[in-house]
CSV table of C-alpha atoms in Angstrom, one decimal:
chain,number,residue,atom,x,y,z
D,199,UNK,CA,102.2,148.5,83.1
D,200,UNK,CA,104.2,145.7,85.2
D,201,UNK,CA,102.4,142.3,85.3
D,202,UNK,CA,104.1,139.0,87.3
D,203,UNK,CA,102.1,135.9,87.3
D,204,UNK,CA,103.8,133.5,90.2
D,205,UNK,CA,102.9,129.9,90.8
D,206,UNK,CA,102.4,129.2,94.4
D,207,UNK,CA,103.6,125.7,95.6
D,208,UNK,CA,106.2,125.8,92.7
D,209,UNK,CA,109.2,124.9,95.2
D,210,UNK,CA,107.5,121.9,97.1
D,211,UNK,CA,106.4,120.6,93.9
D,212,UNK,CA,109.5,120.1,93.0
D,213,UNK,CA,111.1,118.9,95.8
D,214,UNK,CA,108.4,116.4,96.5
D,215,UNK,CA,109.5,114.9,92.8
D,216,UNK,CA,113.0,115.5,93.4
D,217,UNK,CA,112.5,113.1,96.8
D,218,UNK,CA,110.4,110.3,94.5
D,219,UNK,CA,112.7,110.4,91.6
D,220,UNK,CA,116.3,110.5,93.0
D,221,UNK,CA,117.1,108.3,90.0
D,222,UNK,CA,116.9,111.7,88.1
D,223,UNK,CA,120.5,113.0,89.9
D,224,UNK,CA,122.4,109.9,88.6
D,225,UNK,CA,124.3,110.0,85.6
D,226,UNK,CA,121.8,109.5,82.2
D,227,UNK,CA,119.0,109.6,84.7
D,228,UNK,CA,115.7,110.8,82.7
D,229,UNK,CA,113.6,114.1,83.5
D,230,UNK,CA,110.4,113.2,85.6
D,231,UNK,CA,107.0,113.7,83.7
D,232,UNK,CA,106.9,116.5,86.2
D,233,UNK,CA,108.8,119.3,84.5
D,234,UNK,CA,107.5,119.4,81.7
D,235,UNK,CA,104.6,119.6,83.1
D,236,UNK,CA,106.2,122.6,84.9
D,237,UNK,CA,107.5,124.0,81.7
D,238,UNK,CA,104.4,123.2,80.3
D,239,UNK,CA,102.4,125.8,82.7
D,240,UNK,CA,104.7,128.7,82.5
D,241,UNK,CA,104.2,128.5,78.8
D,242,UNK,CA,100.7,128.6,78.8
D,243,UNK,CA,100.8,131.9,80.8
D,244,UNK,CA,102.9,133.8,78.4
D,245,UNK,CA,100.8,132.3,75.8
D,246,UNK,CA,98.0,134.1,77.3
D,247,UNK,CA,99.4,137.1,78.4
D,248,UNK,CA,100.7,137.5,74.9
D,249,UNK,CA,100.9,139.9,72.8
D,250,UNK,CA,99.5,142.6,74.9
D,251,UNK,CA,102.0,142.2,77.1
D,252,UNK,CA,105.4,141.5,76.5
D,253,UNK,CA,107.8,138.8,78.0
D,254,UNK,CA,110.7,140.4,80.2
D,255,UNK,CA,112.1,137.4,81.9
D,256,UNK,CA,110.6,133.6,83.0
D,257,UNK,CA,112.1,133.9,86.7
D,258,UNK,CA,112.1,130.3,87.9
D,259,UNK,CA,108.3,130.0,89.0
D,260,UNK,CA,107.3,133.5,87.5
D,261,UNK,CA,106.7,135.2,84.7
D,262,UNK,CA,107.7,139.1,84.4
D,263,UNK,CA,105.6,141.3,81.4
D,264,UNK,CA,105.3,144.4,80.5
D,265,UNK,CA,103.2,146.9,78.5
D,266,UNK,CA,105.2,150.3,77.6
D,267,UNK,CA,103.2,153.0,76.0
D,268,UNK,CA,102.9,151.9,72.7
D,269,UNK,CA,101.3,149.3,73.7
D,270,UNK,CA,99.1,150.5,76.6
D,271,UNK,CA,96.6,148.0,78.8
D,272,UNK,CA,94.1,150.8,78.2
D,273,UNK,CA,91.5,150.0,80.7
D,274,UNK,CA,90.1,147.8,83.4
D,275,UNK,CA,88.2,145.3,81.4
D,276,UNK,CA,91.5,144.4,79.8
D,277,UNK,CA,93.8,143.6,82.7
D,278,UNK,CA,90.8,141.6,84.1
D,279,UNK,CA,90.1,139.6,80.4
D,280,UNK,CA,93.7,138.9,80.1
D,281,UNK,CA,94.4,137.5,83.7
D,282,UNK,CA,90.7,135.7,83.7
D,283,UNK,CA,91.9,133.9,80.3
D,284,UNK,CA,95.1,133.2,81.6
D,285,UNK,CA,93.9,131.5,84.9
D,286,UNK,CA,91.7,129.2,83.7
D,287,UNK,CA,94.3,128.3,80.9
D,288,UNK,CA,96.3,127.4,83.9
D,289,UNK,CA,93.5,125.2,85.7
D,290,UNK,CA,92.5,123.6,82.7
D,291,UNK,CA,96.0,122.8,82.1
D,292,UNK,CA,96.7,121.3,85.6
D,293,UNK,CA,93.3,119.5,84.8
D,294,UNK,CA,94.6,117.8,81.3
D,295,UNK,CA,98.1,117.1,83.2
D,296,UNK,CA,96.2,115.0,85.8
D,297,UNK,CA,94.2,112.7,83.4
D,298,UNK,CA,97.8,111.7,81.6
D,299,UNK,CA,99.8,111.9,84.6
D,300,UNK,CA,97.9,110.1,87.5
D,301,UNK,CA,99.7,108.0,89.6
D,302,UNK,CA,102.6,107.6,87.7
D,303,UNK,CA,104.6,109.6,90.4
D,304,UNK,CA,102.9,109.7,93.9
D,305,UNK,CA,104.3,113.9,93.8
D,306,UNK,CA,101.7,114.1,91.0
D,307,UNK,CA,99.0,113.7,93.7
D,308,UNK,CA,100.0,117.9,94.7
D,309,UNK,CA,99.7,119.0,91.1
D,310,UNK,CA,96.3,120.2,91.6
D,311,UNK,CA,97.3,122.2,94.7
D,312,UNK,CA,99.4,124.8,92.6
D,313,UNK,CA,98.1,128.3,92.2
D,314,UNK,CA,98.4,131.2,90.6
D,315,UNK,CA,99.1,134.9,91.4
D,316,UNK,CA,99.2,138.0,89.4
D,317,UNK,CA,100.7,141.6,90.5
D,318,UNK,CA,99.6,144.1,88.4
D,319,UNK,CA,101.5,147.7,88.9
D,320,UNK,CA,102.3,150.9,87.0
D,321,UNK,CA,104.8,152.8,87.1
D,322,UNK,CA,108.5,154.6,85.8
D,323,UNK,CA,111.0,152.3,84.4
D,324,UNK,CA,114.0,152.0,82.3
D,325,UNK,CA,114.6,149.4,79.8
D,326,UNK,CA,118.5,148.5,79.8
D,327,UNK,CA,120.7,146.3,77.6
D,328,UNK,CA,122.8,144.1,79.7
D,329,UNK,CA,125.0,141.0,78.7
D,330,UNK,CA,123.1,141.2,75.4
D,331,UNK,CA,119.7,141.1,76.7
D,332,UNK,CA,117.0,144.3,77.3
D,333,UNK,CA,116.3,144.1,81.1
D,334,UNK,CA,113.6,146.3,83.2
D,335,UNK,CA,115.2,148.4,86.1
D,336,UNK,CA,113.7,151.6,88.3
D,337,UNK,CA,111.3,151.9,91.7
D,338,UNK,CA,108.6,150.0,90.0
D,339,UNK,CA,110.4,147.3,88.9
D,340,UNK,CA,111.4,146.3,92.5
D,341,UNK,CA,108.0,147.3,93.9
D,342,UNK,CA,106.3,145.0,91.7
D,343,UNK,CA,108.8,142.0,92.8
D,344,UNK,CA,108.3,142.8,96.4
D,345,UNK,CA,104.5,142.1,96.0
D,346,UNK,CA,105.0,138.5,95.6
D,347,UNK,CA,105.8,137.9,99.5
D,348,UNK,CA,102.7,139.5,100.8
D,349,UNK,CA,100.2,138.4,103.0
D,350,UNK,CA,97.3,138.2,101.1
D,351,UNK,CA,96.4,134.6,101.7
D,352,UNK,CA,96.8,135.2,105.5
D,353,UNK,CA,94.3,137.8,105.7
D,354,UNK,CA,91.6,136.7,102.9
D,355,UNK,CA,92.0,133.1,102.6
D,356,UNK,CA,92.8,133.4,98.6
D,357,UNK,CA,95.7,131.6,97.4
D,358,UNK,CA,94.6,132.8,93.7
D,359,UNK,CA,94.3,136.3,93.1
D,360,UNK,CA,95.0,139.6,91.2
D,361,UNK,CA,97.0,142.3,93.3
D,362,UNK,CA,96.2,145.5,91.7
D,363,UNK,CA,98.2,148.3,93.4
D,364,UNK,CA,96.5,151.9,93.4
D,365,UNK,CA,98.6,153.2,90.9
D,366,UNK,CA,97.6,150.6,88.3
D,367,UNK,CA,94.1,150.6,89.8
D,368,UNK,CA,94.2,154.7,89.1
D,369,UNK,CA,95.7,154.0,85.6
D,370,UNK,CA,93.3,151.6,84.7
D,371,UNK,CA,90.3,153.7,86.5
D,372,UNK,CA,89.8,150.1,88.6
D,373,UNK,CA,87.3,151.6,91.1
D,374,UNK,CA,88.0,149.4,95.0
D,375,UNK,CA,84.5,147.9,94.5
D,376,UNK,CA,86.6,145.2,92.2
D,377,UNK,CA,87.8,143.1,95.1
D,378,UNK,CA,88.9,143.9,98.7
D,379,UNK,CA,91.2,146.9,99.8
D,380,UNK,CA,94.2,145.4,100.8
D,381,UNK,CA,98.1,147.4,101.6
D,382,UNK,CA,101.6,145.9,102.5
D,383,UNK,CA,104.4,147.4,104.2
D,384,UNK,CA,107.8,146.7,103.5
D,385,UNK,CA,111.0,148.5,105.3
D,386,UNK,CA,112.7,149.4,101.8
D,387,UNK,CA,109.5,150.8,100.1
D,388,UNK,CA,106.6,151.5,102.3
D,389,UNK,CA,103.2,151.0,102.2
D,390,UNK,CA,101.8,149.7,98.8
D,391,UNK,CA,98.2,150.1,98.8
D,392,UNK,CA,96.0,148.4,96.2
D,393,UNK,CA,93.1,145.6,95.4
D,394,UNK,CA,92.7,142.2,95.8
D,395,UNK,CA,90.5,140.9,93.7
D,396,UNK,CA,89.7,136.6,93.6
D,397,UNK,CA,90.2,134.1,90.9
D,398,UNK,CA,88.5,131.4,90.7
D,399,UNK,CA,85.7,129.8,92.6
D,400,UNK,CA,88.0,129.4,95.6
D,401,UNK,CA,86.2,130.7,99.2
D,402,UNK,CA,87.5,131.3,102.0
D,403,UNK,CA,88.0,128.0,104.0
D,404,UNK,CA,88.7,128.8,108.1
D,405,UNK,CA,91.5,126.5,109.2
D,406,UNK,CA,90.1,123.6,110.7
D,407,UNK,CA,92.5,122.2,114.2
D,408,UNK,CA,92.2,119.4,116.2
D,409,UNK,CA,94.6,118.7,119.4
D,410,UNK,CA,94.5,115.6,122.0
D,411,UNK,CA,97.2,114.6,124.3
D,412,UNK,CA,99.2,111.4,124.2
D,413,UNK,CA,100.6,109.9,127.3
D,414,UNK,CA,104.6,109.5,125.7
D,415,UNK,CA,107.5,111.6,124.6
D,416,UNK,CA,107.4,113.5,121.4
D,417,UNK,CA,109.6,111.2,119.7
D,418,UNK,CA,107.9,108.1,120.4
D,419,UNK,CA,104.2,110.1,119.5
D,420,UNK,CA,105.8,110.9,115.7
D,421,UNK,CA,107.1,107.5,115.5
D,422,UNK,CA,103.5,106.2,116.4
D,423,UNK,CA,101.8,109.1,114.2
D,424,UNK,CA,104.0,107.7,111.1
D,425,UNK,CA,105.8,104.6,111.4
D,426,UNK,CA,103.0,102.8,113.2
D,427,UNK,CA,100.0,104.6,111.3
D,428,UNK,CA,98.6,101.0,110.5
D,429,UNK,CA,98.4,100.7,114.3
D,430,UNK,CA,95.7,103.0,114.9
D,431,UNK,CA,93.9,104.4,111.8
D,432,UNK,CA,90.4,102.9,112.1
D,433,UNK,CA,90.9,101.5,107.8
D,434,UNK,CA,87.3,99.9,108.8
D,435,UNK,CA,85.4,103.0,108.7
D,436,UNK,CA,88.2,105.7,106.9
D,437,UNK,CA,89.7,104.7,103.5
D,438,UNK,CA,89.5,104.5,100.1
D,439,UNK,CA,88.0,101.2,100.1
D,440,UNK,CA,85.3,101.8,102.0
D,441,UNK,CA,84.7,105.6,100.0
D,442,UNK,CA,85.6,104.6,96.4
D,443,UNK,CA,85.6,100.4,96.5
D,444,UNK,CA,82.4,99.1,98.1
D,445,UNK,CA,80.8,95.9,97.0
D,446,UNK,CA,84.0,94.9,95.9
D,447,UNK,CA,85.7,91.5,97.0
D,448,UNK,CA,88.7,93.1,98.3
D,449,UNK,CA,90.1,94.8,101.9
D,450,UNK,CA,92.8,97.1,103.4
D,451,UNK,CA,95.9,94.6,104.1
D,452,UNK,CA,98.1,97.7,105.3
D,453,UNK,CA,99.0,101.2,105.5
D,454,UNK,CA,102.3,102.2,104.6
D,455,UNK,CA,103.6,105.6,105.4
D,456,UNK,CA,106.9,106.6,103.9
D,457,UNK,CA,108.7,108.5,106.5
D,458,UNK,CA,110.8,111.0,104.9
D,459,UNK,CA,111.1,114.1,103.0
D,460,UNK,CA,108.5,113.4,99.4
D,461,UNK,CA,107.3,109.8,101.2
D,462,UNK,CA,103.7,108.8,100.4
D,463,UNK,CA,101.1,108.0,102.6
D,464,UNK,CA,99.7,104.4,100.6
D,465,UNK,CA,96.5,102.2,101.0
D,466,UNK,CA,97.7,98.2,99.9
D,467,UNK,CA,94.7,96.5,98.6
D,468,UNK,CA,94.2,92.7,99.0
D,469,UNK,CA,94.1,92.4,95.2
D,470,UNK,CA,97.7,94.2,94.7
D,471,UNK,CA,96.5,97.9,94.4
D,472,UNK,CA,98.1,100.7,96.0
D,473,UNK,CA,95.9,103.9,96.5
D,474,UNK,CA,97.6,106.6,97.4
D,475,UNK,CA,96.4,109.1,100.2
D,476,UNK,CA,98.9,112.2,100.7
D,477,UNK,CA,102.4,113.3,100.4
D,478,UNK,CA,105.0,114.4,102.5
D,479,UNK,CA,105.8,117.7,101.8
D,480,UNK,CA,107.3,119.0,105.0
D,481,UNK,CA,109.4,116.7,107.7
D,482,UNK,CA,111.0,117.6,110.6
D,483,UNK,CA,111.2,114.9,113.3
D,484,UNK,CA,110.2,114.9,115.7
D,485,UNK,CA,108.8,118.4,116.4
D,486,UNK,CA,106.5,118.3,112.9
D,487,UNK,CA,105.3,117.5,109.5
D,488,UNK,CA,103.4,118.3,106.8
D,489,UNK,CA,101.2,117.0,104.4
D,490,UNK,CA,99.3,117.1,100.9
D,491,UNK,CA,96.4,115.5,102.4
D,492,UNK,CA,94.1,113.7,99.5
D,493,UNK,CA,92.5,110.5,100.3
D,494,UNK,CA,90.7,110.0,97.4
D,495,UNK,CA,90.7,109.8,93.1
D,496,UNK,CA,89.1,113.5,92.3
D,497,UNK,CA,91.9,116.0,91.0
D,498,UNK,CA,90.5,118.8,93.0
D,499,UNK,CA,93.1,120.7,95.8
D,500,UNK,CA,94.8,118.5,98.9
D,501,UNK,CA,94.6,119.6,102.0
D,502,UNK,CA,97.4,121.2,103.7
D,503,UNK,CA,97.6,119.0,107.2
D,504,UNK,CA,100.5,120.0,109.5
D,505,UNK,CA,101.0,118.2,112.4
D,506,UNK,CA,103.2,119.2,115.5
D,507,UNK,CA,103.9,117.0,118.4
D,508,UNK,CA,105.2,119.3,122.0
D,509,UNK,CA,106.1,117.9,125.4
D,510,UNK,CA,103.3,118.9,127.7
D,511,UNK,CA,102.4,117.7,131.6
D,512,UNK,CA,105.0,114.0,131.1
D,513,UNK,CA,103.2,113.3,127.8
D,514,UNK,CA,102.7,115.5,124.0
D,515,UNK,CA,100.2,117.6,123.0
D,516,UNK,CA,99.6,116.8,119.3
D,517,UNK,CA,98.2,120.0,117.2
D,518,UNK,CA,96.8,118.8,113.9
D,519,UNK,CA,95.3,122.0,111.8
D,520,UNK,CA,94.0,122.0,108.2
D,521,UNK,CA,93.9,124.5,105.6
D,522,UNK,CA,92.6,124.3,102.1
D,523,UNK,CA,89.9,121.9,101.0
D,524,UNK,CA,88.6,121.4,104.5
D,525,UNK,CA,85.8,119.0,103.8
D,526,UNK,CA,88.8,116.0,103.2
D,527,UNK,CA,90.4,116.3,106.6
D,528,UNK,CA,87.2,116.2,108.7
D,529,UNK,CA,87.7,112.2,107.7
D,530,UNK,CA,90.5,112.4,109.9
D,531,UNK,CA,90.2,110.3,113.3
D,532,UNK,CA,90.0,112.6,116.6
D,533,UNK,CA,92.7,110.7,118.4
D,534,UNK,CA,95.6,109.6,116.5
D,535,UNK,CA,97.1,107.8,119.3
């Protein structure tokens, strides 16, 4: 049995605290909080995992286990107590991170939107010493590593989940009233049939989108949309003052929004504060960007907000769509400009 457990929103993570910390490239420069935090998370999976199944390599952002037959995942109830036990080991994990690590680094503000994924599959395989080291090889081995580009969050909204392909499921007599029939296709292997089944309380939110259009050229509309964000985000009615701070002796003097790759998104207080409200984690000007959208102190998920600004008619048509914790972007102004 072939189990990979892969943390989605790994890379951007990292950027996003590569782009706060650059002091980290210079000579002597110290390692952010944030990897071993990182570090930190992969451990605690093959912690978990362990020792029914046994480590086979740490590949960047997953972890590759296996169970050969003499020490055989015999059942259903099994796969599904060892992956259950090892996702909330995750969550609680992220959780603990938050509580030492808030605000320290405005990346930090993501943490909470990492997931995790497991592919659970079955099949032939040969274990092969190379350069020292026994490595997995054989059809199965690449069939499982495939899985992890899928498009399971597309089509069920799930960004944390348990792919169980048929042969595991018919190994492990997992009947498909587990989760949700689900099958890729992929030009090198074929279809791979299986079942999806959720972790996690996490339903399926519907992509909220929003689109007005502004009467100037895309350039000028990001500049406005970013830059100028001061200019026309109503801090009267939408901010953290007004949601976390009131009866407090204190206002909004500005909003700052860093424009560029990892920049913040910032709420400066009267009294010296700085409450942070998302971060860039996608910037291409002026056509779009993206960001971890989280205007507020609770560690649950951001909001994914992309926002893409095309010429249309003399002016741009701004397209502003959601996906995630869509209760936090409905705070979001109709008319940005």
């Amino acid at each position: 049995m072939l189990l990979l457990a892969d943390i989605t929103g790994y890379t951007a993570f990292l950027e996003a605290v590569a782009a706060a910390h650059p002091e980290m490239f210079r000579p002597g420069g110290e390692v952010p909080p944030a990897y071993p935090v990182m570090s930190s998370l992969l451990d605690v999976v093959v912690e978990q995992i362990s020792p029914t199944f046994l480590l086979s390599e740490v590949e960047g952002d997953a972890v590759f286990a296996y169970a050969l037959a003499d020490r055989p995942v015999a059942d259903a109830p099994t796969l599904l107590r060892i992956v259950g036990s090892t996702y909330r080991a995750f969550r609680e994990r992220i959780d603990e991170a938050m509580v030492l690590q808030r605000h320290e680094c405005q990346a930090c503000i993501t943490l909470p939107s990492l997931e995790l994924k497991f592919v659970a599959h079955h099949g032939t395989l040969v274990v092969q010493p190379i350069a020292g080291r026994d490595r997995l090889l054989g059809p199965a081995v690449n069939v499982a590593h495939r899985l992890l580009k899928n498009s399971i969050t597309e089509r069920t909204g799930r960004r944390a989940y348990l792919f169980v392909t048929g042969a595991a499921a018919d190994r492990l007599s997992l009947g498909p009233e587990a989760g949700v029939a689900h099958e890729e296709h992929y030009p090198d292997v074929g279809p791979v049939a299986g079942i999806v089944i959720g972790l996690g309380a996490e339903p399926r939110v519907e992509p909220i989108r929003e689109t007005v259009t502004v009467r100037c050229a895309p350039d000028r509309a990001f500049e406005l949309f970013t830059e100028h964000m001061g200019t026309w985000w109503p801090v009267e009615s939408y901010s953290r003052k007004v949601s976390e701070l009131e009866g407090e002796d204190v206002e909004v003097e500005r909003l700052e929004f860093q424009a560029r790759p990892g920049g913040s998104v910032l709420e400066h207080l009267s009294d010296g504060r700085i409450l942070p409200w998302a971060q860039v984690i996608g910037w291409h000007p002026p056509d779009s960007l993206v960001m971890a959208w989280r205007p507020h102190a609770s560690p649950q998920p951001p909001t994914e907000v992309e926002v893409t600004f095309r010429a249309r008619d003399g002016g741009t048509l701004v397209d502003l769509g959601a996906s995630g914790m869509g209760a936090a972007v409905r705070r979001l102004p109709r008319e940005p400009v």
